[in-house]
mmCIF file of C-alpha atoms and ligand atoms in Angstrom:
data_model
loop_
_atom_site.group_PDB
_atom_site.id
_atom_site.type_symbol
_atom_site.label_atom_id
_atom_site.label_comp_id
_atom_site.label_asym_id
_atom_site.label_seq_id
_atom_site.Cartn_x
_atom_site.Cartn_y
_atom_site.Cartn_z
ATOM 1 C CA UNK A 1 70.208 -42.267 170.161
ATOM 2 C CA UNK A 2 72.972 -42.610 172.764
ATOM 3 C CA UNK A 3 71.474 -43.709 176.070
ATOM 4 C CA UNK A 4 73.185 -40.813 177.809
ATOM 5 C CA UNK A 5 72.247 -37.770 175.764
ATOM 6 C CA UNK A 6 68.941 -39.025 174.401
ATOM 7 C CA UNK A 7 67.107 -39.338 177.744
ATOM 8 C CA UNK A 8 65.291 -35.961 177.676
ATOM 9 C CA UNK A 9 63.829 -36.495 174.229
ATOM 10 C CA UNK A 10 63.008 -40.159 174.923
ATOM 11 C CA UNK A 11 61.193 -39.255 178.178
ATOM 12 C CA UNK A 12 59.100 -36.741 176.231
ATOM 13 C CA UNK A 13 58.212 -39.475 173.758
ATOM 14 C CA UNK A 14 57.145 -41.764 176.610
ATOM 15 C CA UNK A 15 55.009 -39.004 178.099
ATOM 16 C CA UNK A 16 53.398 -38.402 174.724
ATOM 17 C CA UNK A 17 52.355 -42.097 174.494
ATOM 18 C CA UNK A 18 55.189 -43.268 172.303
ATOM 19 C CA UNK A 19 57.443 -46.388 172.444
ATOM 20 C CA UNK A 20 61.046 -46.193 173.652
ATOM 21 C CA UNK A 21 63.413 -49.104 173.632
ATOM 22 C CA UNK A 22 66.026 -48.790 176.327
ATOM 23 C CA UNK A 23 68.866 -50.787 177.819
ATOM 24 C CA UNK A 24 68.505 -52.420 181.239
ATOM 25 C CA UNK A 25 71.094 -54.531 182.991
ATOM 26 C CA UNK A 26 69.260 -57.657 181.757
ATOM 27 C CA UNK A 27 68.033 -57.097 178.183
ATOM 28 C CA UNK A 28 66.638 -54.164 176.171
ATOM 29 C CA UNK A 29 63.098 -53.253 177.125
ATOM 30 C CA UNK A 30 60.356 -51.849 174.903
ATOM 31 C CA UNK A 31 58.845 -49.096 177.162
ATOM 32 C CA UNK A 32 55.573 -47.257 177.241
ATOM 33 C CA UNK A 33 53.777 -45.131 179.856
ATOM 34 C CA UNK A 34 52.267 -47.747 182.181
ATOM 35 C CA UNK A 35 49.475 -45.302 183.180
ATOM 36 C CA UNK A 36 48.352 -45.032 179.550
ATOM 37 C CA UNK A 37 46.306 -47.963 178.149
ATOM 38 C CA UNK A 38 46.726 -46.829 174.553
ATOM 39 C CA UNK A 39 50.486 -46.591 174.884
ATOM 40 C CA UNK A 40 50.564 -50.046 176.438
ATOM 41 C CA UNK A 41 48.446 -51.401 173.618
ATOM 42 C CA UNK A 42 51.086 -50.183 171.160
ATOM 43 C CA UNK A 43 53.622 -52.540 172.911
ATOM 44 C CA UNK A 44 51.439 -55.602 172.250
ATOM 45 C CA UNK A 45 51.030 -54.435 168.616
ATOM 46 C CA UNK A 46 54.761 -53.753 168.003
ATOM 47 C CA UNK A 47 55.822 -57.151 169.469
ATOM 48 C CA UNK A 48 52.845 -59.114 167.984
ATOM 49 C CA UNK A 49 52.458 -60.168 171.601
ATOM 50 C CA UNK A 50 49.372 -62.026 172.655
ATOM 51 C CA UNK A 51 47.157 -59.989 174.968
ATOM 52 C CA UNK A 52 47.294 -62.700 177.601
ATOM 53 C CA UNK A 53 51.025 -62.066 178.278
ATOM 54 C CA UNK A 54 51.317 -59.328 180.943
ATOM 55 C CA UNK A 55 53.982 -56.646 181.035
ATOM 56 C CA UNK A 56 56.524 -55.786 183.755
ATOM 57 C CA UNK A 57 56.225 -52.283 185.203
ATOM 58 C CA UNK A 58 59.565 -50.483 185.795
ATOM 59 C CA UNK A 59 60.179 -47.855 188.420
ATOM 60 C CA UNK A 60 63.093 -45.477 188.756
ATOM 61 C CA UNK A 61 63.626 -46.117 192.480
ATOM 62 C CA UNK A 62 62.505 -48.649 195.139
ATOM 63 C CA UNK A 63 61.134 -45.658 197.119
ATOM 64 C CA UNK A 64 58.531 -45.199 194.285
ATOM 65 C CA UNK A 65 56.900 -48.613 195.069
ATOM 66 C CA UNK A 66 54.806 -47.651 198.100
ATOM 67 C CA UNK A 67 53.474 -44.516 196.301
ATOM 68 C CA UNK A 68 52.278 -46.726 193.424
ATOM 69 C CA UNK A 69 51.005 -49.815 195.162
ATOM 70 C CA UNK A 70 50.723 -49.000 198.889
ATOM 71 C CA UNK A 71 51.972 -51.436 201.498
ATOM 72 C CA UNK A 72 53.466 -54.738 200.372
ATOM 73 C CA UNK A 73 53.754 -58.039 202.304
ATOM 74 C CA UNK A 74 56.921 -58.251 204.529
ATOM 75 C CA UNK A 75 58.662 -60.835 202.297
ATOM 76 C CA UNK A 76 58.192 -58.647 199.237
ATOM 77 C CA UNK A 77 59.597 -55.633 201.120
ATOM 78 C CA UNK A 78 62.570 -57.720 202.207
ATOM 79 C CA UNK A 79 63.376 -58.696 198.663
ATOM 80 C CA UNK A 80 63.023 -55.097 197.548
ATOM 81 C CA UNK A 81 65.413 -53.885 200.224
ATOM 82 C CA UNK A 82 67.934 -56.606 199.430
ATOM 83 C CA UNK A 83 67.875 -56.752 195.592
ATOM 84 C CA UNK A 84 66.581 -53.466 194.077
ATOM 85 C CA UNK A 85 67.820 -52.014 191.922
ATOM 86 C CA UNK A 86 68.505 -55.328 190.241
ATOM 87 C CA UNK A 87 67.386 -58.250 188.038
ATOM 88 C CA UNK A 88 64.485 -59.247 190.258
ATOM 89 C CA UNK A 89 60.855 -58.801 189.307
ATOM 90 C CA UNK A 90 58.279 -58.997 192.106
ATOM 91 C CA UNK A 91 54.552 -59.705 192.002
ATOM 92 C CA UNK A 92 52.319 -57.224 193.816
ATOM 93 C CA UNK A 93 48.592 -56.316 193.728
ATOM 94 C CA UNK A 94 47.765 -54.243 190.643
ATOM 95 C CA UNK A 95 46.938 -50.646 191.760
ATOM 96 C CA UNK A 96 43.854 -49.009 190.194
ATOM 97 C CA UNK A 97 45.990 -46.461 188.277
ATOM 98 C CA UNK A 98 47.556 -49.219 186.223
ATOM 99 C CA UNK A 99 45.150 -50.079 183.404
ATOM 100 C CA UNK A 100 44.289 -53.756 183.150
ATOM 101 C CA UNK A 101 45.822 -54.109 179.686
ATOM 102 C CA UNK A 102 49.276 -53.777 181.285
ATOM 103 C CA UNK A 103 48.641 -56.829 183.457
ATOM 104 C CA UNK A 104 46.548 -58.723 180.823
ATOM 105 C CA UNK A 105 43.558 -58.427 183.142
ATOM 106 C CA UNK A 106 45.303 -60.001 186.161
ATOM 107 C CA UNK A 107 44.738 -58.355 189.512
ATOM 108 C CA UNK A 108 48.442 -58.697 190.168
ATOM 109 C CA UNK A 109 51.325 -56.695 188.617
ATOM 110 C CA UNK A 110 54.957 -57.524 187.984
ATOM 111 C CA UNK A 111 57.307 -54.721 188.927
ATOM 112 C CA UNK A 112 61.018 -54.045 189.179
ATOM 113 C CA UNK A 113 63.698 -51.318 189.398
ATOM 114 C CA UNK A 114 66.434 -51.946 186.813
ATOM 115 C CA UNK A 115 70.091 -51.657 187.804
ATOM 116 C CA UNK A 116 71.071 -49.523 184.860
ATOM 117 C CA UNK A 117 71.583 -45.788 185.502
ATOM 118 C CA UNK A 118 70.327 -44.644 182.102
ATOM 119 C CA UNK A 119 67.095 -46.678 182.458
ATOM 120 C CA UNK A 120 66.405 -45.240 185.896
ATOM 121 C CA UNK A 121 67.154 -41.722 184.592
ATOM 122 C CA UNK A 122 64.745 -42.272 181.742
ATOM 123 C CA UNK A 123 61.976 -43.432 183.986
ATOM 124 C CA UNK A 124 62.624 -40.589 186.431
ATOM 125 C CA UNK A 125 62.597 -38.008 183.625
ATOM 126 C CA UNK A 126 59.394 -39.414 182.195
ATOM 127 C CA UNK A 127 57.820 -39.141 185.598
ATOM 128 C CA UNK A 128 55.667 -42.192 185.114
ATOM 129 C CA UNK A 129 56.062 -45.947 185.693
ATOM 130 C CA UNK A 130 57.233 -47.585 182.492
ATOM 131 C CA UNK A 131 55.705 -50.851 181.252
ATOM 132 C CA UNK A 132 58.386 -52.773 179.262
ATOM 133 C CA UNK A 133 58.644 -56.354 178.048
ATOM 134 C CA UNK A 134 61.842 -57.401 176.273
ATOM 135 C CA UNK A 135 62.184 -55.434 172.979
ATOM 136 C CA UNK A 136 61.820 -58.370 170.581
ATOM 137 C CA UNK A 137 58.964 -59.849 168.605
ATOM 138 C CA UNK A 138 57.011 -62.332 170.627
ATOM 139 C CA UNK A 139 58.672 -65.711 171.065
ATOM 140 C CA UNK A 140 61.997 -64.637 169.472
ATOM 141 C CA UNK A 141 65.414 -64.056 170.903
ATOM 142 C CA UNK A 142 65.745 -61.290 173.504
ATOM 143 C CA UNK A 143 67.812 -58.218 172.510
ATOM 144 C CA UNK A 144 71.049 -57.515 174.367
ATOM 145 C CA UNK A 145 72.220 -54.780 171.995
ATOM 146 C CA UNK A 146 70.476 -51.824 170.401
ATOM 147 C CA UNK A 147 71.157 -53.341 166.938
ATOM 148 C CA UNK A 148 69.055 -56.414 167.912
ATOM 149 C CA UNK A 149 66.106 -54.064 168.637
ATOM 150 C CA UNK A 150 66.460 -52.185 165.361
ATOM 151 C CA UNK A 151 66.743 -55.369 163.318
ATOM 152 C CA UNK A 152 63.835 -57.061 165.133
ATOM 153 C CA UNK A 153 61.314 -54.265 165.651
ATOM 154 C CA UNK A 154 62.513 -51.449 163.364
ATOM 155 C CA UNK A 155 59.952 -48.785 162.546
ATOM 156 C CA UNK A 156 57.529 -50.012 165.191
ATOM 157 C CA UNK A 157 59.643 -48.216 167.823
ATOM 158 C CA UNK A 158 59.823 -44.406 168.092
ATOM 159 C CA UNK A 159 63.177 -44.197 169.871
ATOM 160 C CA UNK A 160 65.945 -46.752 170.541
ATOM 161 C CA UNK A 161 68.413 -45.691 173.247
ATOM 162 C CA UNK A 162 71.771 -47.318 172.685
ATOM 163 C CA UNK A 163 73.697 -48.215 175.871
ATOM 164 C CA UNK A 164 75.844 -50.850 174.340
ATOM 165 C CA UNK A 165 75.610 -54.565 175.290
ATOM 166 C CA UNK A 166 73.634 -55.311 178.393
ATOM 167 C CA UNK A 167 75.595 -56.515 181.497
ATOM 168 C CA UNK A 168 73.562 -59.584 182.571
ATOM 169 C CA UNK A 169 72.280 -60.689 179.133
ATOM 170 C CA UNK A 170 69.383 -62.661 180.490
ATOM 171 C CA UNK A 171 66.009 -61.522 181.867
ATOM 172 C CA UNK A 172 65.132 -60.788 185.438
ATOM 173 C CA UNK A 173 64.119 -63.558 187.841
ATOM 174 C CA UNK A 174 60.432 -63.355 188.580
ATOM 175 C CA UNK A 175 59.286 -64.113 192.189
ATOM 176 C CA UNK A 176 55.930 -64.127 193.795
ATOM 177 C CA UNK A 177 56.665 -63.584 197.446
ATOM 178 C CA UNK A 178 53.140 -62.832 198.593
ATOM 179 C CA UNK A 179 52.486 -66.218 200.029
ATOM 180 C CA UNK A 180 53.892 -68.512 202.706
ATOM 181 C CA UNK A 181 56.978 -69.355 200.700
ATOM 182 C CA UNK A 182 58.380 -67.367 197.760
ATOM 183 C CA UNK A 183 57.737 -68.916 194.319
ATOM 184 C CA UNK A 184 60.155 -68.394 191.407
ATOM 185 C CA UNK A 185 57.969 -68.013 188.369
ATOM 186 C CA UNK A 186 60.857 -67.459 185.911
ATOM 187 C CA UNK A 187 64.507 -68.338 186.339
ATOM 188 C CA UNK A 188 66.613 -65.344 185.510
ATOM 189 C CA UNK A 189 69.762 -63.229 186.050
ATOM 190 C CA UNK A 190 69.368 -63.284 189.890
ATOM 191 C CA UNK A 191 70.397 -66.871 190.832
ATOM 192 C CA UNK A 192 68.043 -68.919 192.993
ATOM 193 C CA UNK A 193 70.947 -69.463 195.418
ATOM 194 C CA UNK A 194 71.041 -65.691 196.080
ATOM 195 C CA UNK A 195 67.301 -65.685 196.839
ATOM 196 C CA UNK A 196 67.586 -68.599 199.237
ATOM 197 C CA UNK A 197 70.503 -66.942 201.042
ATOM 198 C CA UNK A 198 68.411 -63.856 201.548
ATOM 199 C CA UNK A 199 64.945 -65.207 202.377
ATOM 200 C CA UNK A 200 65.342 -68.935 203.022
ATOM 201 C CA UNK A 201 63.767 -71.787 201.010
ATOM 202 C CA UNK A 202 61.941 -70.908 197.781
ATOM 203 C CA UNK A 203 59.798 -72.993 195.421
ATOM 204 C CA UNK A 204 60.941 -73.064 191.832
ATOM 205 C CA UNK A 205 57.910 -73.413 189.550
ATOM 206 C CA UNK A 206 58.688 -71.940 186.118
ATOM 207 C CA UNK A 207 55.814 -72.593 183.732
ATOM 208 C CA UNK A 208 54.298 -75.263 185.865
ATOM 209 C CA UNK A 209 50.748 -74.266 185.236
ATOM 210 C CA UNK A 210 48.765 -75.069 182.108
ATOM 211 C CA UNK A 211 47.513 -71.501 182.021
ATOM 212 C CA UNK A 212 50.844 -69.817 182.545
ATOM 213 C CA UNK A 213 50.962 -66.878 184.873
ATOM 214 C CA UNK A 214 54.335 -65.959 183.342
ATOM 215 C CA UNK A 215 54.191 -66.651 179.593
ATOM 216 C CA UNK A 216 57.957 -65.919 179.473
ATOM 217 C CA UNK A 217 57.798 -69.385 180.947
ATOM 218 C CA UNK A 218 55.868 -70.869 177.981
ATOM 219 C CA UNK A 219 57.531 -74.125 176.932
ATOM 220 C CA UNK A 220 58.393 -72.621 173.576
ATOM 221 C CA UNK A 221 59.962 -69.221 173.729
ATOM 222 C CA UNK A 222 63.260 -67.241 173.317
ATOM 223 C CA UNK A 223 63.843 -68.969 169.943
ATOM 224 C CA UNK A 224 66.276 -68.175 167.118
ATOM 225 C CA UNK A 225 64.915 -68.401 163.582
ATOM 226 C CA UNK A 226 67.268 -71.380 163.002
ATOM 227 C CA UNK A 227 66.066 -74.685 164.496
ATOM 228 C CA UNK A 228 67.942 -75.317 167.753
ATOM 229 C CA UNK A 229 68.413 -78.506 169.731
ATOM 230 C CA UNK A 230 70.297 -79.299 172.892
ATOM 231 C CA UNK A 231 73.070 -81.755 172.370
ATOM 232 C CA UNK A 232 76.742 -82.521 172.318
ATOM 233 C CA UNK A 233 79.283 -82.178 169.481
ATOM 234 C CA UNK A 234 79.166 -85.936 168.826
ATOM 235 C CA UNK A 235 75.415 -85.790 168.069
ATOM 236 C CA UNK A 236 74.185 -86.238 164.450
ATOM 237 C CA UNK A 237 75.730 -84.642 161.419
ATOM 238 C CA UNK A 238 75.022 -83.241 157.954
ATOM 239 C CA UNK A 239 73.929 -79.846 156.763
ATOM 240 C CA UNK A 240 75.589 -76.515 157.614
ATOM 241 C CA UNK A 241 75.374 -76.639 161.383
ATOM 242 C CA UNK A 242 76.343 -74.198 164.070
ATOM 243 C CA UNK A 243 77.525 -75.080 167.571
ATOM 244 C CA UNK A 244 76.956 -73.134 170.782
ATOM 245 C CA UNK A 245 79.663 -74.202 173.249
ATOM 246 C CA UNK A 246 80.020 -73.324 176.950
ATOM 247 C CA UNK A 247 83.863 -73.319 177.405
ATOM 248 C CA UNK A 248 85.627 -74.801 174.380
ATOM 249 C CA UNK A 249 85.010 -75.349 170.682
ATOM 250 C CA UNK A 250 83.820 -78.871 169.868
ATOM 251 C CA UNK A 251 86.724 -81.333 169.401
ATOM 252 C CA UNK A 252 84.777 -83.288 166.800
ATOM 253 C CA UNK A 253 82.215 -82.816 164.083
ATOM 254 C CA UNK A 254 81.934 -80.556 161.089
ATOM 255 C CA UNK A 255 80.758 -77.071 162.073
ATOM 256 C CA UNK A 256 80.073 -74.060 159.818
ATOM 257 C CA UNK A 257 79.989 -71.754 162.792
ATOM 258 C CA UNK A 258 80.984 -72.010 166.455
ATOM 259 C CA UNK A 259 80.300 -69.660 169.345
ATOM 260 C CA UNK A 260 82.098 -70.158 172.721
ATOM 261 C CA UNK A 261 80.244 -68.470 175.597
ATOM 262 C CA UNK A 262 83.006 -68.349 178.190
ATOM 263 C CA UNK A 263 86.457 -69.960 177.775
ATOM 264 C CA UNK A 264 87.020 -69.286 181.517
ATOM 265 C CA UNK A 265 83.892 -71.259 182.342
ATOM 266 C CA UNK A 266 82.223 -68.270 183.981
ATOM 267 C CA UNK A 267 78.412 -68.629 183.974
ATOM 268 C CA UNK A 268 77.833 -64.906 184.440
ATOM 269 C CA UNK A 269 79.896 -64.182 181.360
ATOM 270 C CA UNK A 270 78.115 -66.983 179.522
ATOM 271 C CA UNK A 271 74.702 -65.482 180.394
ATOM 272 C CA UNK A 272 75.858 -62.059 179.193
ATOM 273 C CA UNK A 273 76.918 -63.452 175.856
ATOM 274 C CA UNK A 274 74.055 -66.031 175.333
ATOM 275 C CA UNK A 275 71.503 -64.132 173.216
ATOM 276 C CA UNK A 276 74.215 -62.222 171.389
ATOM 277 C CA UNK A 277 75.829 -65.502 170.333
ATOM 278 C CA UNK A 278 72.439 -66.922 169.276
ATOM 279 C CA UNK A 279 71.702 -63.761 167.214
ATOM 280 C CA UNK A 280 75.138 -64.288 165.508
ATOM 281 C CA UNK A 281 74.607 -67.951 164.796
ATOM 282 C CA UNK A 282 71.161 -67.117 163.433
ATOM 283 C CA UNK A 283 72.762 -64.617 161.022
ATOM 284 C CA UNK A 284 75.230 -67.147 159.598
ATOM 285 C CA UNK A 285 72.612 -69.036 157.684
ATOM 286 C CA UNK A 286 73.313 -72.403 159.277
ATOM 287 C CA UNK A 287 70.464 -74.941 158.965
ATOM 288 C CA UNK A 288 70.612 -76.066 162.641
ATOM 289 C CA UNK A 289 72.142 -74.893 165.905
ATOM 290 C CA UNK A 290 73.289 -77.483 168.398
ATOM 291 C CA UNK A 291 73.602 -76.002 171.864
ATOM 292 C CA UNK A 292 75.566 -77.558 174.704
ATOM 293 C CA UNK A 293 73.897 -77.272 178.109
ATOM 294 C CA UNK A 294 75.917 -75.424 180.781
ATOM 295 C CA UNK A 295 76.442 -76.459 184.439
ATOM 296 C CA UNK A 296 73.015 -76.272 186.104
ATOM 297 C CA UNK A 297 73.996 -74.025 188.998
ATOM 298 C CA UNK A 298 73.564 -70.264 189.650
ATOM 299 C CA UNK A 299 72.616 -68.288 186.528
ATOM 300 C CA UNK A 300 73.432 -71.503 184.571
ATOM 301 C CA UNK A 301 69.916 -72.720 185.468
ATOM 302 C CA UNK A 302 68.443 -69.695 183.691
ATOM 303 C CA UNK A 303 70.703 -70.289 180.639
ATOM 304 C CA UNK A 304 69.623 -73.958 180.393
ATOM 305 C CA UNK A 305 66.012 -72.881 180.884
ATOM 306 C CA UNK A 306 66.259 -70.457 177.877
ATOM 307 C CA UNK A 307 68.031 -73.141 175.750
ATOM 308 C CA UNK A 308 65.358 -75.693 176.535
ATOM 309 C CA UNK A 309 62.542 -73.339 175.602
ATOM 310 C CA UNK A 310 64.346 -72.322 172.425
ATOM 311 C CA UNK A 311 64.694 -76.006 171.554
ATOM 312 C CA UNK A 312 61.022 -76.702 172.367
ATOM 313 C CA UNK A 313 59.928 -74.303 169.596
ATOM 314 C CA UNK A 314 61.483 -76.656 167.044
ATOM 315 C CA UNK A 315 60.331 -79.994 168.369
HETATM 316 O O1 TXA B 1 64.657 -58.525 182.613
HETATM 317 C C1 TXA B 1 63.441 -58.342 182.365
HETATM 318 O O2 TXA B 1 62.552 -58.720 183.100
HETATM 319 C C2 TXA B 1 63.143 -57.637 181.002
HETATM 320 C C3 TXA B 1 63.530 -56.144 181.173
HETATM 321 C C4 TXA B 1 63.131 -55.331 179.996
HETATM 322 O O3 TXA B 1 63.034 -55.648 182.348
HETATM 323 N N1 TXA B 1 61.716 -57.746 180.720
HETATM 324 C C5 TXA B 1 61.169 -58.887 180.359
HETATM 325 O O4 TXA B 1 59.771 -58.780 180.003
HETATM 326 O O5 TXA B 1 61.717 -59.950 180.305
HETATM 327 P P1 TXA B 1 59.038 -59.880 179.178
HETATM 328 O O6 TXA B 1 57.701 -59.275 178.820
HETATM 329 O O7 TXA B 1 59.791 -60.434 178.101
HETATM 330 O O8 TXA B 1 58.683 -60.934 180.280
HETATM 331 C C6 TXA B 1 57.811 -60.568 181.283
HETATM 332 C C7 TXA B 1 57.387 -61.780 182.034
HETATM 333 C C8 TXA B 1 56.335 -62.528 181.168
HETATM 334 O O9 TXA B 1 56.608 -63.884 181.145
HETATM 335 C C9 TXA B 1 55.055 -62.204 181.911
HETATM 336 O O10 TXA B 1 54.102 -63.214 181.727
HETATM 337 C C10 TXA B 1 55.484 -62.120 183.355
HETATM 338 O O11 TXA B 1 56.694 -61.357 183.216
HETATM 339 N N2 TXA B 1 54.549 -61.359 184.118
HETATM 340 C C11 TXA B 1 54.118 -60.113 183.962
HETATM 341 N N3 TXA B 1 53.179 -59.818 184.830
HETATM 342 C C12 TXA B 1 52.966 -60.924 185.600
HETATM 343 C C13 TXA B 1 52.077 -61.233 186.709
HETATM 344 N N4 TXA B 1 51.210 -60.329 187.155
HETATM 345 N N5 TXA B 1 52.101 -62.485 187.211
HETATM 346 C C14 TXA B 1 53.000 -63.372 186.736
HETATM 347 N N6 TXA B 1 53.839 -63.139 185.680
HETATM 348 C C15 TXA B 1 53.873 -61.928 185.118
HETATM 349 MG MG1 MG B 2 60.521 -61.550 176.607
#
């Protein structure tokens, strides 16, 4: 359904315990009523997601946060005020109304307000917080178009709202700002530099713990079906290979398919196109994808993070 006109019906599906895939500014989410444990369980089932991987709860408005979780630490409140709505997920204490399945038993909860009008309208119309991971099967490429959701999850979803390609193309940055110094648990669409400018020094610790608190930070994740490795055009040869380039097609080598993320060298544009390009390379039937790392600044850090994890799946 079109994201605009389908909202009333999709909200009713959410209230009835169904699953609605919807666009956010980052990637498409697979939403369920976050107050309903059975509805949340359907998310894990549809994604074949391990029960230890907690969901992000989405709100329509920053003003809805205190009503759900009560007072938050000052640094969390400062980040809410500065960056919501937007691609920033914050860690707060899990309120009793949120069933433990949503947070995989953690006493903390990840929460954000997406910067996509149709998503906020959907959540507002549903009248409940919406638990939503990315709308892909566990470990696979994140969806940046409604078609990706339909291909990947198909009949497991009750409604897919189509809002066209997502603006950021890469998931939200996850920050735990409850302690002394904010900790970035997942690099994402909000650059670390923007966080630092707003709240001072932060610690970047994606996937540092053996028992990951943010499994989106598992070493192997975000993977295409085709084996992917990080490299340059000069590396190796043989087979029907695809190349994922940052600015320009490779000057050498024999490539069956080439995707260029941003001829202008714009990292924001590259992030927006990343998963779409990987979905397309995957569909060409190449036997290997070689991906060129991008400059490791701004959202480029999150792009390189996703490429490394995709590559780790195949090592
Ligand atoms: O941009 C996004 O964040 C998208 C859109 C749909 O909002 N959602 C998304 O969800 O990327 P997902 O499930 O693919 O990734 C959620 C990440 C997981 O790595 C999960 O472990 C982490 O959030 N997470 C959830 N609750 C957490 C918590 N209490 N503490 C630490 N990490 C948490
Ligand atoms: Mg995901």
